[in-house]
mmCIF file of C-alpha atoms in Angstrom:
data_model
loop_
_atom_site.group_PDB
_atom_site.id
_atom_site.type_symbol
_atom_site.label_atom_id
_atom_site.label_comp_id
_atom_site.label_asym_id
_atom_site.label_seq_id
_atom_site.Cartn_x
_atom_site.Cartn_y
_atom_site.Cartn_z
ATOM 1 C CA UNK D 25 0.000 0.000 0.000
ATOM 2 C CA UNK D 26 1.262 3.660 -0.833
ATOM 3 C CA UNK D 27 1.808 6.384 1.199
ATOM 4 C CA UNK D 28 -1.469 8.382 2.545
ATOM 5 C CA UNK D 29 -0.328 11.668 1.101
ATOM 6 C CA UNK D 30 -4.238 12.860 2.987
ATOM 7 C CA UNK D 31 -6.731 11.580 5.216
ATOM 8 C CA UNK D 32 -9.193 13.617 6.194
ATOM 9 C CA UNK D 33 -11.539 12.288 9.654
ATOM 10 C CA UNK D 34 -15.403 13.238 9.711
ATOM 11 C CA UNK D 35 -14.651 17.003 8.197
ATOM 12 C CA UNK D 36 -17.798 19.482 8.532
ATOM 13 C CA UNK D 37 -18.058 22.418 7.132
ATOM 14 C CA UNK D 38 -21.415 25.075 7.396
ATOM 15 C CA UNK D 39 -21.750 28.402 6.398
ATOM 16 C CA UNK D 40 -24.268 30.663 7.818
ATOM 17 C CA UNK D 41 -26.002 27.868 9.736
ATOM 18 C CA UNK D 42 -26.233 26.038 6.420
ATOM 19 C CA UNK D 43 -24.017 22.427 6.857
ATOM 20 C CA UNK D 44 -21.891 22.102 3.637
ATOM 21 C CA UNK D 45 -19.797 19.134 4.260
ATOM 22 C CA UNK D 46 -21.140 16.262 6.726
ATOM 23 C CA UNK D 47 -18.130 13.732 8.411
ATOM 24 C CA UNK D 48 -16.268 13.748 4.798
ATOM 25 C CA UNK D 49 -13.507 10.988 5.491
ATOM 26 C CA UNK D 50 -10.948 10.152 2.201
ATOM 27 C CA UNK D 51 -7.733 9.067 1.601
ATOM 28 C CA UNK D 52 -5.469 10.156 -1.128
ATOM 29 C CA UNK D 53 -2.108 7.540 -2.113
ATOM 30 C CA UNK D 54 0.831 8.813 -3.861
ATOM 31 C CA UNK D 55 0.871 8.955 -7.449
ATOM 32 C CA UNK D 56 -2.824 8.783 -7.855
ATOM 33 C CA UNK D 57 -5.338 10.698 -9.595
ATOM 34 C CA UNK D 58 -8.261 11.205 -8.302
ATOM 35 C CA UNK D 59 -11.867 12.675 -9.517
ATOM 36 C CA UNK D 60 -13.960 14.631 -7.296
ATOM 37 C CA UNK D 61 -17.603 14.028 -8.615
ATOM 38 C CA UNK D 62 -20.546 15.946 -8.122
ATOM 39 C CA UNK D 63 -22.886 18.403 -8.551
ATOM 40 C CA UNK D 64 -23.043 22.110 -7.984
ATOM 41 C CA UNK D 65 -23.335 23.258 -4.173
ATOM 42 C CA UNK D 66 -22.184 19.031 -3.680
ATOM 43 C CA UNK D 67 -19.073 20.688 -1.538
ATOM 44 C CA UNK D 68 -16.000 20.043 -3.747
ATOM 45 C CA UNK D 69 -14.833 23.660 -3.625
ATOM 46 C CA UNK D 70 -15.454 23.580 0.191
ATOM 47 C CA UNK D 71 -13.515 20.365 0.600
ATOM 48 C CA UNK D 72 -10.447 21.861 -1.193
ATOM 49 C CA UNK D 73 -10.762 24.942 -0.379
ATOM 50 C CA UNK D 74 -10.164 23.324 3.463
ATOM 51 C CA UNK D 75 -7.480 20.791 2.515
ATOM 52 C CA UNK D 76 -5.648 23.732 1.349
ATOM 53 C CA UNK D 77 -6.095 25.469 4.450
ATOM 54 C CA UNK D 78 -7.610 28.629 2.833
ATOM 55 C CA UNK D 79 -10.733 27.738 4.936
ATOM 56 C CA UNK D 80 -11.418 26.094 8.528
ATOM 57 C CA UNK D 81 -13.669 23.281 9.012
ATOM 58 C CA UNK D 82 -16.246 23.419 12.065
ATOM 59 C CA UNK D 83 -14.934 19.318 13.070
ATOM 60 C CA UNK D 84 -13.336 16.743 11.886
ATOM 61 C CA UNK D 85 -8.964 16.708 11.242
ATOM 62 C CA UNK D 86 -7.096 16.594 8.245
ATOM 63 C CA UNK D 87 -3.816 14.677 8.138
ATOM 64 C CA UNK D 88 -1.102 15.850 5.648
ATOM 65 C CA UNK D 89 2.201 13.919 4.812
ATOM 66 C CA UNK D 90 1.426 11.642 8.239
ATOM 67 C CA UNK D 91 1.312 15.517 9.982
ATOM 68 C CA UNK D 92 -1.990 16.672 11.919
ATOM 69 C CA UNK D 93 -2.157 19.835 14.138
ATOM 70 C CA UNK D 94 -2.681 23.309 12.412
ATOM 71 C CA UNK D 95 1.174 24.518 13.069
ATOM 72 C CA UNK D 96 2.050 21.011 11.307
ATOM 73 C CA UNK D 97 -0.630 21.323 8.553
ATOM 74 C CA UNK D 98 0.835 24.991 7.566
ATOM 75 C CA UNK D 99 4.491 23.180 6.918
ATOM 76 C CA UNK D 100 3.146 20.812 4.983
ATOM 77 C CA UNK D 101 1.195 22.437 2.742
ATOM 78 C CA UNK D 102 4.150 24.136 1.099
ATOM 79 C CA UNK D 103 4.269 20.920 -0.226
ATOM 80 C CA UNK D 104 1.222 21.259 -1.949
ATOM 81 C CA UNK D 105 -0.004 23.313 -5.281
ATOM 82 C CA UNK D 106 -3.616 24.376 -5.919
ATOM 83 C CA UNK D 107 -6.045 26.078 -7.952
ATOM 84 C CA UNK D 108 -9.162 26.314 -6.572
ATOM 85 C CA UNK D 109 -11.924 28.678 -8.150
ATOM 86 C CA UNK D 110 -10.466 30.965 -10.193
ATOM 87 C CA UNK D 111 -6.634 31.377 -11.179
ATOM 88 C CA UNK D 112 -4.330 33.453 -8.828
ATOM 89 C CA UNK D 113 -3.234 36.073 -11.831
ATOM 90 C CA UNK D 114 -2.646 39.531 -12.355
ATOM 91 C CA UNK D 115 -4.570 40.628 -15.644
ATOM 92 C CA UNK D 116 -1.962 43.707 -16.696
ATOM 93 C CA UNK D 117 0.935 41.385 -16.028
ATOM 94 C CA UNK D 118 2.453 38.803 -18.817
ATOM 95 C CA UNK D 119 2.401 35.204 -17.862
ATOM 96 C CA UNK D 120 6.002 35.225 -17.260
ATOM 97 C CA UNK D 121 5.771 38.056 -14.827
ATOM 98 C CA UNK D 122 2.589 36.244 -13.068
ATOM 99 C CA UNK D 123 5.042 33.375 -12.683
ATOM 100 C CA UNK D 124 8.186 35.596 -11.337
ATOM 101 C CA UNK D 125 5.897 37.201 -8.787
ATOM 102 C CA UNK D 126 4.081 34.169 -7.670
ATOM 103 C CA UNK D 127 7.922 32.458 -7.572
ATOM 104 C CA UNK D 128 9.291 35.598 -5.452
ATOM 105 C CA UNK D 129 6.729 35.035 -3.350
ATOM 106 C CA UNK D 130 7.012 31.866 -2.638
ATOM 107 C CA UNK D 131 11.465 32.258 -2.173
ATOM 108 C CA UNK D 132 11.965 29.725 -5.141
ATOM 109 C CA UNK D 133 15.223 31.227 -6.463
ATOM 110 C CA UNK D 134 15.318 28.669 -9.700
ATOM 111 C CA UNK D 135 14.606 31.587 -12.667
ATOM 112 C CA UNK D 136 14.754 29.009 -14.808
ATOM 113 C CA UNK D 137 11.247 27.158 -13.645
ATOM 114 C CA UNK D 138 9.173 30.080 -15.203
ATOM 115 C CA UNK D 139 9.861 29.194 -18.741
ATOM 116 C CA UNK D 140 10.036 25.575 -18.007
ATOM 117 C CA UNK D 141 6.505 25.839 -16.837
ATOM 118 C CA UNK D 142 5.355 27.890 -19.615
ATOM 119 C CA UNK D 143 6.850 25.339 -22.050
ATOM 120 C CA UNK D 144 5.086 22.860 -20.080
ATOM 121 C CA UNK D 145 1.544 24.137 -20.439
ATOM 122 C CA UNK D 146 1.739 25.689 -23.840
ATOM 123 C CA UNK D 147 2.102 29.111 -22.648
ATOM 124 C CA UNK D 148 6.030 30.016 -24.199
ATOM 125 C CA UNK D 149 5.010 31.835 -27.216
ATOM 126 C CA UNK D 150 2.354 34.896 -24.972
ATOM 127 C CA UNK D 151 5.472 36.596 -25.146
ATOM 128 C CA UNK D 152 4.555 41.012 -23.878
ATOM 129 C CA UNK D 153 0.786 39.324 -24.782
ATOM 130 C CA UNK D 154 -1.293 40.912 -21.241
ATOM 131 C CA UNK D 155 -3.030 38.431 -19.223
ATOM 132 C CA UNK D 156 -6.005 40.425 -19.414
ATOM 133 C CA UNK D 157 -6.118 39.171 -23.210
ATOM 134 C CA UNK D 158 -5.753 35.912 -22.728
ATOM 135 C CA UNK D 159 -8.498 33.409 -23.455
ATOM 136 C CA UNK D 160 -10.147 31.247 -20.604
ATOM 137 C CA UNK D 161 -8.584 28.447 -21.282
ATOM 138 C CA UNK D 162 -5.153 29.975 -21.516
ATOM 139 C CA UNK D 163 -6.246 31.432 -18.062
ATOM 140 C CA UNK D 164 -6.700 28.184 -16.784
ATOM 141 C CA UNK D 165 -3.004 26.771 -18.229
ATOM 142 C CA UNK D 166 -1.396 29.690 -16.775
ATOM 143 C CA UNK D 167 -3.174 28.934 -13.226
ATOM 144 C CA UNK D 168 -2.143 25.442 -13.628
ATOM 145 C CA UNK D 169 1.586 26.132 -13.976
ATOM 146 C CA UNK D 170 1.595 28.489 -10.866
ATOM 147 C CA UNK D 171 0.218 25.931 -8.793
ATOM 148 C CA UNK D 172 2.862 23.719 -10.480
ATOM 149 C CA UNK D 173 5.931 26.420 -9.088
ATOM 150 C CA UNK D 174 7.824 24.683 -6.270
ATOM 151 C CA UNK D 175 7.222 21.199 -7.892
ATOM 152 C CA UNK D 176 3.980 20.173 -5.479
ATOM 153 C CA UNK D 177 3.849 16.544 -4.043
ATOM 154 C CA UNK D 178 -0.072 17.068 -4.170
ATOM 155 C CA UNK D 179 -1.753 19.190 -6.799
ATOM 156 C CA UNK D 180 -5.479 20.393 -6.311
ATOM 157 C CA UNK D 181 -6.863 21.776 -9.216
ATOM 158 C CA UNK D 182 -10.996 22.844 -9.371
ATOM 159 C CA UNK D 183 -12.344 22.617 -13.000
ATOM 160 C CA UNK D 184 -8.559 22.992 -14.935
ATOM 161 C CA UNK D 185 -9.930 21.790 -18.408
ATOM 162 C CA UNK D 186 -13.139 24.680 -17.835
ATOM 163 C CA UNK D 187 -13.134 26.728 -20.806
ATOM 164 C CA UNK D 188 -10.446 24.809 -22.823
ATOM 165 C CA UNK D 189 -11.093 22.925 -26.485
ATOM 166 C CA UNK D 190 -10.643 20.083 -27.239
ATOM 167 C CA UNK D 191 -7.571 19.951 -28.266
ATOM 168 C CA UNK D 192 -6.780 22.395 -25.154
ATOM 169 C CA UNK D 193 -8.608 19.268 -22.971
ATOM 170 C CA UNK D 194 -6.255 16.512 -24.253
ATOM 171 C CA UNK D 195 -3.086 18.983 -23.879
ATOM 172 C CA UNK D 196 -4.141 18.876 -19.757
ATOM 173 C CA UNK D 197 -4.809 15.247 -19.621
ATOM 174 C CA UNK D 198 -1.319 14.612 -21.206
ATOM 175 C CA UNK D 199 0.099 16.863 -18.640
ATOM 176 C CA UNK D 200 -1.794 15.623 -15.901
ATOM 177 C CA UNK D 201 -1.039 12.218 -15.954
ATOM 178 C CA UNK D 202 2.948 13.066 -17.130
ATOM 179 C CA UNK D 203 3.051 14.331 -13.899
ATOM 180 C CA UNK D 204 1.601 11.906 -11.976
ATOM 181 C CA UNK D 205 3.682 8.631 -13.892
ATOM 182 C CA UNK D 206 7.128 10.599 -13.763
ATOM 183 C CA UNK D 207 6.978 12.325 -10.423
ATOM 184 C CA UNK D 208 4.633 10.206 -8.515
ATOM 185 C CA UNK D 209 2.800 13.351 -7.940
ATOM 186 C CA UNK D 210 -0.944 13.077 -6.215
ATOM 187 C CA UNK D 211 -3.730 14.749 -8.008
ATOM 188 C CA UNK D 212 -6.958 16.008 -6.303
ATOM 189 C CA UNK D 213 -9.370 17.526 -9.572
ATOM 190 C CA UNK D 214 -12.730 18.026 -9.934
ATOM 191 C CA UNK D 215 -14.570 18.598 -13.097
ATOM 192 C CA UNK D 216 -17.986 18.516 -14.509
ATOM 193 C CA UNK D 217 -16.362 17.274 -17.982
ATOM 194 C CA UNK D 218 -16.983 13.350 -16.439
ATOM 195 C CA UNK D 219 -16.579 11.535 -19.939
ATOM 196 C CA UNK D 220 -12.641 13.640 -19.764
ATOM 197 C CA UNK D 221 -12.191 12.571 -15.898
ATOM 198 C CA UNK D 222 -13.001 9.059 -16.878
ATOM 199 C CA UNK D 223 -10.074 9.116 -19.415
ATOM 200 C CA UNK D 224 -8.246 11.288 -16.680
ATOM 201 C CA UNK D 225 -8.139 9.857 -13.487
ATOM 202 C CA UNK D 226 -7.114 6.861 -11.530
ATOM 203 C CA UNK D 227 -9.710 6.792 -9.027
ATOM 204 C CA UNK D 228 -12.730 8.321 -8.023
ATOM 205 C CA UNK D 229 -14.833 10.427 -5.214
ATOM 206 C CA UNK D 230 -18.583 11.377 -5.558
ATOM 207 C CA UNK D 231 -19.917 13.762 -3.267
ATOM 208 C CA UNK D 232 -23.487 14.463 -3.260
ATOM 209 C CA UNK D 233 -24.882 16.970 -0.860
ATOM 210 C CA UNK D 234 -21.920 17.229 1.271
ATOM 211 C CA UNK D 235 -21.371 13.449 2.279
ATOM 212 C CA UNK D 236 -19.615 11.214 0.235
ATOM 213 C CA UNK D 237 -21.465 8.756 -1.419
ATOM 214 C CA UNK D 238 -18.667 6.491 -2.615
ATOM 215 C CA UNK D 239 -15.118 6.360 -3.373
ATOM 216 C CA UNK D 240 -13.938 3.500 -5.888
ATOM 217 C CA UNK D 241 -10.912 2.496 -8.253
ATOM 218 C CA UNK D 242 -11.138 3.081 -12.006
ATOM 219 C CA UNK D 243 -10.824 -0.891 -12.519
ATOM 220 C CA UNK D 244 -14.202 -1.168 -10.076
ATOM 221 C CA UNK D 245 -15.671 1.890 -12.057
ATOM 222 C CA UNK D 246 -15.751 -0.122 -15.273
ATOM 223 C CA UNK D 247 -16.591 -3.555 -14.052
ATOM 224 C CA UNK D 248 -19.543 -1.757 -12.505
ATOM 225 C CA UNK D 249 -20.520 0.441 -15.826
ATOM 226 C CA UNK D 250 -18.734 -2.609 -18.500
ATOM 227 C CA UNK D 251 -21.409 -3.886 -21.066
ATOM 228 C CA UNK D 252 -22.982 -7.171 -20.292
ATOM 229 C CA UNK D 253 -26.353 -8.889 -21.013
ATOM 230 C CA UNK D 254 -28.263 -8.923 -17.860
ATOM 231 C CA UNK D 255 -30.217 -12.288 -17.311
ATOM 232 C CA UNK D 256 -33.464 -12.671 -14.645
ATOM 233 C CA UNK D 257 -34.537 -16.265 -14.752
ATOM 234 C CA UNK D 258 -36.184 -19.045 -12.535
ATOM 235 C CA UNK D 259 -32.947 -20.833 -11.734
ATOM 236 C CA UNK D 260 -29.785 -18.867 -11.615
ATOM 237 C CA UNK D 261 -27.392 -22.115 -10.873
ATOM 238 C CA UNK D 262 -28.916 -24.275 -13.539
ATOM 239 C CA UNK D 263 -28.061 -20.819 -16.165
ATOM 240 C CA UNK D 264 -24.944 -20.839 -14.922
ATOM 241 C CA UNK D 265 -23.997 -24.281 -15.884
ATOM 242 C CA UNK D 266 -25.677 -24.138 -19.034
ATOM 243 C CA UNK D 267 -23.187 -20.437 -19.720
ATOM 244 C CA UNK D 268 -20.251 -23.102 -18.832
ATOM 245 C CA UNK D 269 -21.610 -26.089 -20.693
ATOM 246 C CA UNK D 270 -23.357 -25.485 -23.253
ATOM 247 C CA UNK D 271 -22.205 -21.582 -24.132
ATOM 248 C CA UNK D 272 -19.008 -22.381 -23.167
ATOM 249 C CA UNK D 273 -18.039 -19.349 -21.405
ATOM 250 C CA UNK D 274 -17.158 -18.782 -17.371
ATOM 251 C CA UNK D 275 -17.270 -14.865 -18.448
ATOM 252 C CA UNK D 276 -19.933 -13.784 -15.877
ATOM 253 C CA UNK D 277 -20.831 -12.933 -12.769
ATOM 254 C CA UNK D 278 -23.839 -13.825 -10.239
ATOM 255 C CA UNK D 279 -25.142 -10.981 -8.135
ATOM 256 C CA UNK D 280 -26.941 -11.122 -4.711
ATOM 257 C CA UNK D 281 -30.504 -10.595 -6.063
ATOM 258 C CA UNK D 282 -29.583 -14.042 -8.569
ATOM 259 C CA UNK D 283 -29.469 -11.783 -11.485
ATOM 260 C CA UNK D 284 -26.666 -12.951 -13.555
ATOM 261 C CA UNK D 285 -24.511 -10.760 -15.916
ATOM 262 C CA UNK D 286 -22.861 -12.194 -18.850
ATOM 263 C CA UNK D 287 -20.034 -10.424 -20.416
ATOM 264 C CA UNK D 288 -19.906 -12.287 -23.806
ATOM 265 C CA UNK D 289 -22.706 -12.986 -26.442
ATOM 266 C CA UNK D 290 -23.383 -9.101 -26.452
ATOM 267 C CA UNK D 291 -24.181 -8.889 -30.467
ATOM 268 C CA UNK D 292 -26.191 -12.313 -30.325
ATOM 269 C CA UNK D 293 -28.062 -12.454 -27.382
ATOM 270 C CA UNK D 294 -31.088 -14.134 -29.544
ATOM 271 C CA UNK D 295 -28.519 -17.360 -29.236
ATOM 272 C CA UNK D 296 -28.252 -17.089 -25.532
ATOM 273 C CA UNK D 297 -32.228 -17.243 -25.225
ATOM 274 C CA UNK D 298 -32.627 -19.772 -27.801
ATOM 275 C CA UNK D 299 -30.357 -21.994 -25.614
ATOM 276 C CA UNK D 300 -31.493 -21.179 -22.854
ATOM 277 C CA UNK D 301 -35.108 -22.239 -23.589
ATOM 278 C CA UNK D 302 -34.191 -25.246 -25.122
ATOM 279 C CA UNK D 303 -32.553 -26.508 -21.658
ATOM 280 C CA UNK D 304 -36.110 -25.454 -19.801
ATOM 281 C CA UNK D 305 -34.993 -22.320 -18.277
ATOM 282 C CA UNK D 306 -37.923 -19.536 -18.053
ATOM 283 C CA UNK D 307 -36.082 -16.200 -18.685
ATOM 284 C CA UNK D 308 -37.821 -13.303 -17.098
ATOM 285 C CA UNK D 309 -35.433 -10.424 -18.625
ATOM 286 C CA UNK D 310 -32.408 -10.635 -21.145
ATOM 287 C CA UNK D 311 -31.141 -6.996 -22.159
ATOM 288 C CA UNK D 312 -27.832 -5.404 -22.817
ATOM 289 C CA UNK D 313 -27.043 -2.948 -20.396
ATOM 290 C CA UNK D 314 -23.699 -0.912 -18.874
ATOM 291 C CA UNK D 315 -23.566 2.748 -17.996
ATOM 292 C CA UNK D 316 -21.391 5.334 -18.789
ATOM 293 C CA UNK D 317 -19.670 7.537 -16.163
ATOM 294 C CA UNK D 318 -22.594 9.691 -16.001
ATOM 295 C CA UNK D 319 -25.054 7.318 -15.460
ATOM 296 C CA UNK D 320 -23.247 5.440 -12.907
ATOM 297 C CA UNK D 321 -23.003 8.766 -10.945
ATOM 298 C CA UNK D 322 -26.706 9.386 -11.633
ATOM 299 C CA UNK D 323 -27.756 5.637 -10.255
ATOM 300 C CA UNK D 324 -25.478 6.580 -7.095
ATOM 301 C CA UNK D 325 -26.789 10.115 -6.086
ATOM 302 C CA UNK D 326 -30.163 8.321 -6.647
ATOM 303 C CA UNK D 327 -31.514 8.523 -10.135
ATOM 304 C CA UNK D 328 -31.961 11.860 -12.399
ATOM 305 C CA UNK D 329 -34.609 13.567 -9.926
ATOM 306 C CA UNK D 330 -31.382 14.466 -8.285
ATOM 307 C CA UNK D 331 -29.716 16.213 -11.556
#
């Protein structure tokens, strides 16, 4: 098991009387990416935005590098790089001056980072170009590579690929998960774009209404949302022998409620019934069925009356 680069224990959060985040307990590893799912007002923001210590929560701890304690937590998160809401930038400044005043600041003497990192996100050729002229989604690259100065162990980033094309959006991902095979870095993003997180990140946390819902690898995200024909019948262990015997295929799964899902035969499921009649068992339901990203988050929030 890897290092818990975070662990956060029952965090709360309320503003105004109104609770935000309810006993929100995660753990990040190192050299992991992972997606922060979930509506608007679902308390992403909030959660990062305390992780990175620019807000306080009302309970709960956060642990940082195996460090608790606030004196603790405000070492360690020098060892962090975010960009939460909106870019830290200067519109009348360049983006190399954005990045020597956010490196001054910071006492990184290394001159040589600032056009490293512009390289890095696609930003070397703005040249005198203002900020203030910039596009959003060169906004959002120039954000990105100030939360990248100091070379961050964990990187928090709040909608990065907002505003960005297409070809902007695979630039990021590239970057993204550069950084996470070459320097082990941990990556904390959240992003409505959840057909781009899916080809993103490594694992995944949905929050819905302040509590989170469920937290899950990418390899469990797709056996739960991978195509299969689902099978309701009268006898579930007689199926399954006819699947090994007579379909010759151990490619499926049983679930608690006896439905079984079968992961082959998905452009001929009229042979699957035919066989399965002609051995005497009554099928109730066959259809194909496997959800994307979206749906899978829909079915956990509980169903689209919640979107």
């Amino acid at each position: 098991m890897k290092e818990a680069v975070l662990r956060t224990n029952h965090l709360t959060k309320s503003y105004r009387g109104q609770s935000v985040l309810h006993h929100v307990s995660i753990t990040l590893e190192a050299g992991r990416i992972y997606g922060l799912i979930g509506q608007n007002g679902a308390g992403k923001t909030t959660l990062m935005r305390l992780i990175a210590g620019l807000s306080f929560p009302a309970g709960g701890s956060i642990e940082l590098f195996g460090h608790t304690g606030e004196k603790a937590l405000q070492a360690e998160r020098k060892r962090l790089g975010c960009m939460i809401e909106y870019p830290g930038i200067t519109l009348s400044m360049t983006a190399k001056e954005n990045l020597k005043l956010h490196r001054i600041m910071r006492g990184i003497p290394n001159q040589e980072v600032e056009q490293e990192l512009l390289e890095f996100v696609g930003l070397a050729d703005t040249g005198k170009k203002k900020v203030k002229h910039f596009s959003l989604g060169m906004k959002q690259r120039l954000g990105i590579a100030i939360a990248l100065l100091g070379n961050p162990e964990l990187l928090i980033l709040d909608e990065p690929i907002n505003g960005l094309d297409p070809l902007g959006v695979v630039e990021i991902r590239k970057l993204l998960k550069q950084l996470c095979d070459d320097q082990q870095m941990t990556i904390l993003i959240s992003s409505h774009n959840l057909p781009e997180l899916y080809q993103t990140a490594t694992d995944y946390i949905i929050l819905h209404k302040g509590e989170v819902r469920q937290t899950l690898t990418l390899a469990q995200l797709e056996e739960r949302c991978r195509h299969h024909l689902r099978i309701h019948c009268d006898n579930p262990a007689k199926l399954a022998s006819v699947l090994e015997m007579r379909l010759h295929t151990k490619n499926y799964n049983v679930l608690p409620d006896h439905t079984v899902k079968l992961y082959d035969y998905l452009d001929d499921k009229e042979k699957v019934s035919r066989v399965l009649y002609e051995h005497g068992i009554i099928v109730t339901n066959l259809s194909v069925e496997g959800d994307t990203l979206e749906d899978y988050f829909i079915s956990v929030i509980g169903g689209g009356s919640n979107v």
